[in-house]
Amino acid sequence: MKSYLLSGLAALLLSGLTGLSANAQDAAAPVAVAKAKLQTGNLAPTPPMGWNTWNTFQTRIDEPLLKGMVDAYVSSGMRDAGYKYFVLDDGWMTMERDASGNLVADPKKFPNGMKALADYVHSKGLKFGIYNCAGWKTCAGYPGSRGHEYQDALLYASWGVDFLKYDWCNTDSLNAREAYITMSAALKATGRPIVFSLCEWGNHKPWQWAGGVGELYRTTGDITANFDKDKHMGTWSALSVMHILDQQVNIRQFNGPNHWNDPDMLEVGNGMSYSEDKAHFSMWCMLSAPLAAGNDLRKMSDQTKSILTNKEVIAIDQDELGIAAYKKALPDSIEVWVKPLKNNDVAVCFLNRSAKSQKLDIKWADLNLEDKTTGLNISFNTRQYAARDLWTKTATGTTKGSFKQEIPMHDVVMLRLTAK
Ligand code: GLA
């Protein structure tokens, strides 16, 4: 840590002495500039919230579709609920760079260019995100950024990009940490604040090194819209919501402001049951995960909308402490997840993973909770809380005595406890 701070300071001094500009493309300098700036970056004090094209549209994207989606983002209430980023995933480019080596927005899909779309997104009070990959090609086979990191970063900045998702396909034997540091430095060298979203699928344990490199980092492979069954895709498997949840249990201590564990985008509204969607969304909020909706915003059912825009549940995700919940198992496939919040509040989520309805009947005093990571322990013997159910939006008594409730299959009861 000490040497890190010192090298940051040295870099700062060096940049001052040499009059290095924020746009410097000198190959050696930007890494040092980036390290110096990493000390102060505060682009994602709470988990980023947004919408991404991939889960519903894959590469079938174009300007009319996306402008309609931006309009729906606003009219559906998503923006007002706190979602901010509008992110284009893979499939926005032509298959080749131009003669100068620049990426080109596919003119058939985006006849007015990418800046026009970015301007439209900004005109609605949203922020604009884009996608590329650390390898030679993106996962869908479009040109990757390998060898063009600084050039691509400058292009994104000139378009007004605010967020970059950076994937890990076709990277051969690249060193993941180095590759992501290079792109991070390239983004910082543009002088434009750009949230950097690492998408390396957790292969090289980014939770151990990505803090300071980017603001969020994928911890798993791709999600699929299934509660507890993976989907086999030939050479790989897309992961169910419960499979991904299980992969977060032992990395919760790495989560926090400006360095978020990212268990992948949301599948709410993409085919699971109402209960399953509710459980999925609740658990992502309990984890303080980034919330990237991935459904067609133009065709949201009222139920989907009521999940994605539940402000009290979102407030759990966005709690400024940024502490990911920990798990305590109860009998009968019910898990209780607990998340310490600011002002000594606590979020508690009972998750019924089984395929049948379960009757919950617990004594609060049997549920005293010990958070070894934060030291924020909860004793129901010494302190009483008022409980509020965040889905039914009703008060459900206090933590004196017992808590009884039926939980349908694949569903949750999510409470906010407020110290009395
Ligand atoms: C990878 C990523 C996905 C998506 C696709 C695009 O699979 O993990 O989230 O970006 O690539 O090709």
Tab-separated table of N, CA and C in Angstrom, residues 63-74 79 86 112-128 159-160:
chain	number	residue	atom	x	y	z
A	63	GLU	N	-30.146	2.502	-34.237
A	63	GLU	CA	-30.515	3.805	-33.669
A	63	GLU	C	-32.014	3.953	-33.378
A	64	PRO	N	-32.909	3.596	-34.335
A	64	PRO	CA	-34.346	3.770	-34.013
A	64	PRO	C	-34.769	2.965	-32.781
A	65	LEU	N	-34.296	1.700	-32.713
A	65	LEU	CA	-34.642	0.868	-31.553
A	65	LEU	C	-34.155	1.538	-30.272
A	66	LEU	N	-32.924	1.998	-30.302
A	66	LEU	CA	-32.333	2.498	-29.066
A	66	LEU	C	-32.894	3.853	-28.660
A	67	LYS	N	-33.236	4.673	-29.651
A	67	LYS	CA	-33.871	5.949	-29.282
A	67	LYS	C	-35.220	5.681	-28.613
A	68	GLY	N	-35.939	4.690	-29.146
A	68	GLY	CA	-37.212	4.309	-28.532
A	68	GLY	C	-36.997	3.817	-27.105
A	69	MET	N	-35.888	3.111	-26.915
A	69	MET	CA	-35.604	2.573	-25.583
A	69	MET	C	-35.267	3.703	-24.610
A	70	VAL	N	-34.547	4.700	-25.115
A	70	VAL	CA	-34.225	5.857	-24.270
A	70	VAL	C	-35.526	6.537	-23.840
A	71	ASP	N	-36.448	6.698	-24.778
A	71	ASP	CA	-37.731	7.332	-24.454
A	71	ASP	C	-38.472	6.512	-23.387
A	72	ALA	N	-38.448	5.176	-23.572
A	72	ALA	CA	-39.143	4.306	-22.613
A	72	ALA	C	-38.447	4.325	-21.245
A	73	TYR	N	-37.139	4.480	-21.259
A	73	TYR	CA	-36.346	4.578	-20.018
A	73	TYR	C	-36.920	5.701	-19.154
A	74	VAL	N	-37.272	6.796	-19.826
A	74	VAL	CA	-37.793	7.962	-19.097
A	74	VAL	C	-39.274	7.771	-18.767
A	79	ARG	N	-35.719	6.100	-15.045
A	79	ARG	CA	-34.783	7.184	-14.732
A	79	ARG	C	-35.091	7.768	-13.352
A	86	PHE	N	-27.124	4.257	-19.903
A	86	PHE	CA	-27.734	3.595	-21.050
A	86	PHE	C	-26.581	2.995	-21.839
A	112	ASN	N	-26.496	8.062	-38.200
A	112	ASN	CA	-26.077	9.404	-37.745
A	112	ASN	C	-24.849	9.357	-36.846
A	113	GLY	N	-24.253	8.186	-36.733
A	113	GLY	CA	-23.032	8.059	-35.925
A	113	GLY	C	-23.332	7.929	-34.443
A	114	MET	N	-22.280	7.619	-33.710
A	114	MET	CA	-22.462	7.322	-32.288
A	114	MET	C	-22.630	8.583	-31.448
A	115	LYS	N	-22.007	9.684	-31.895
A	115	LYS	CA	-22.118	10.915	-31.103
A	115	LYS	C	-23.579	11.384	-31.059
A	116	ALA	N	-24.273	11.197	-32.188
A	116	ALA	CA	-25.687	11.625	-32.232
A	116	ALA	C	-26.507	10.843	-31.200
A	117	LEU	N	-26.223	9.546	-31.093
A	117	LEU	CA	-26.972	8.747	-30.115
A	117	LEU	C	-26.596	9.167	-28.691
A	118	ALA	N	-25.292	9.388	-28.479
A	118	ALA	CA	-24.846	9.832	-27.148
A	118	ALA	C	-25.520	11.158	-26.780
A	119	ASP	N	-25.597	12.056	-27.754
A	119	ASP	CA	-26.243	13.360	-27.495
A	119	ASP	C	-27.709	13.161	-27.110
A	120	TYR	N	-28.363	12.219	-27.807
A	120	TYR	CA	-29.773	11.970	-27.506
A	120	TYR	C	-29.935	11.440	-26.080
A	121	VAL	N	-29.054	10.504	-25.727
A	121	VAL	CA	-29.096	9.933	-24.374
A	121	VAL	C	-28.879	11.049	-23.340
A	122	HIS	N	-27.881	11.885	-23.593
A	122	HIS	CA	-27.593	12.978	-22.647
A	122	HIS	C	-28.746	13.974	-22.569
A	123	SER	N	-29.418	14.187	-23.710
A	123	SER	CA	-30.503	15.188	-23.715
A	123	SER	C	-31.658	14.751	-22.809
A	124	LYS	N	-31.700	13.449	-22.488
A	124	LYS	CA	-32.761	12.939	-21.600
A	124	LYS	C	-32.281	12.816	-20.156
A	125	GLY	N	-31.135	13.384	-19.881
A	125	GLY	CA	-30.638	13.365	-18.501
A	125	GLY	C	-30.020	12.030	-18.110
A	126	LEU	N	-29.606	11.234	-19.105
A	126	LEU	CA	-28.990	9.939	-18.829
A	126	LEU	C	-27.513	9.969	-19.212
A	127	LYS	N	-26.806	8.919	-18.853
A	127	LYS	CA	-25.390	8.810	-19.221
A	127	LYS	C	-25.217	7.669	-20.216
A	128	PHE	N	-24.202	7.822	-21.067
A	128	PHE	CA	-24.051	6.933	-22.217
A	128	PHE	C	-22.893	5.959	-22.030
A	159	TRP	N	-16.949	11.125	-28.308
A	159	TRP	CA	-18.386	10.888	-28.501
A	159	TRP	C	-19.200	11.232	-27.256
A	160	GLY	N	-18.522	11.417	-26.137
A	160	GLY	CA	-19.260	11.699	-24.893
A	160	GLY	C	-19.610	10.439	-24.116
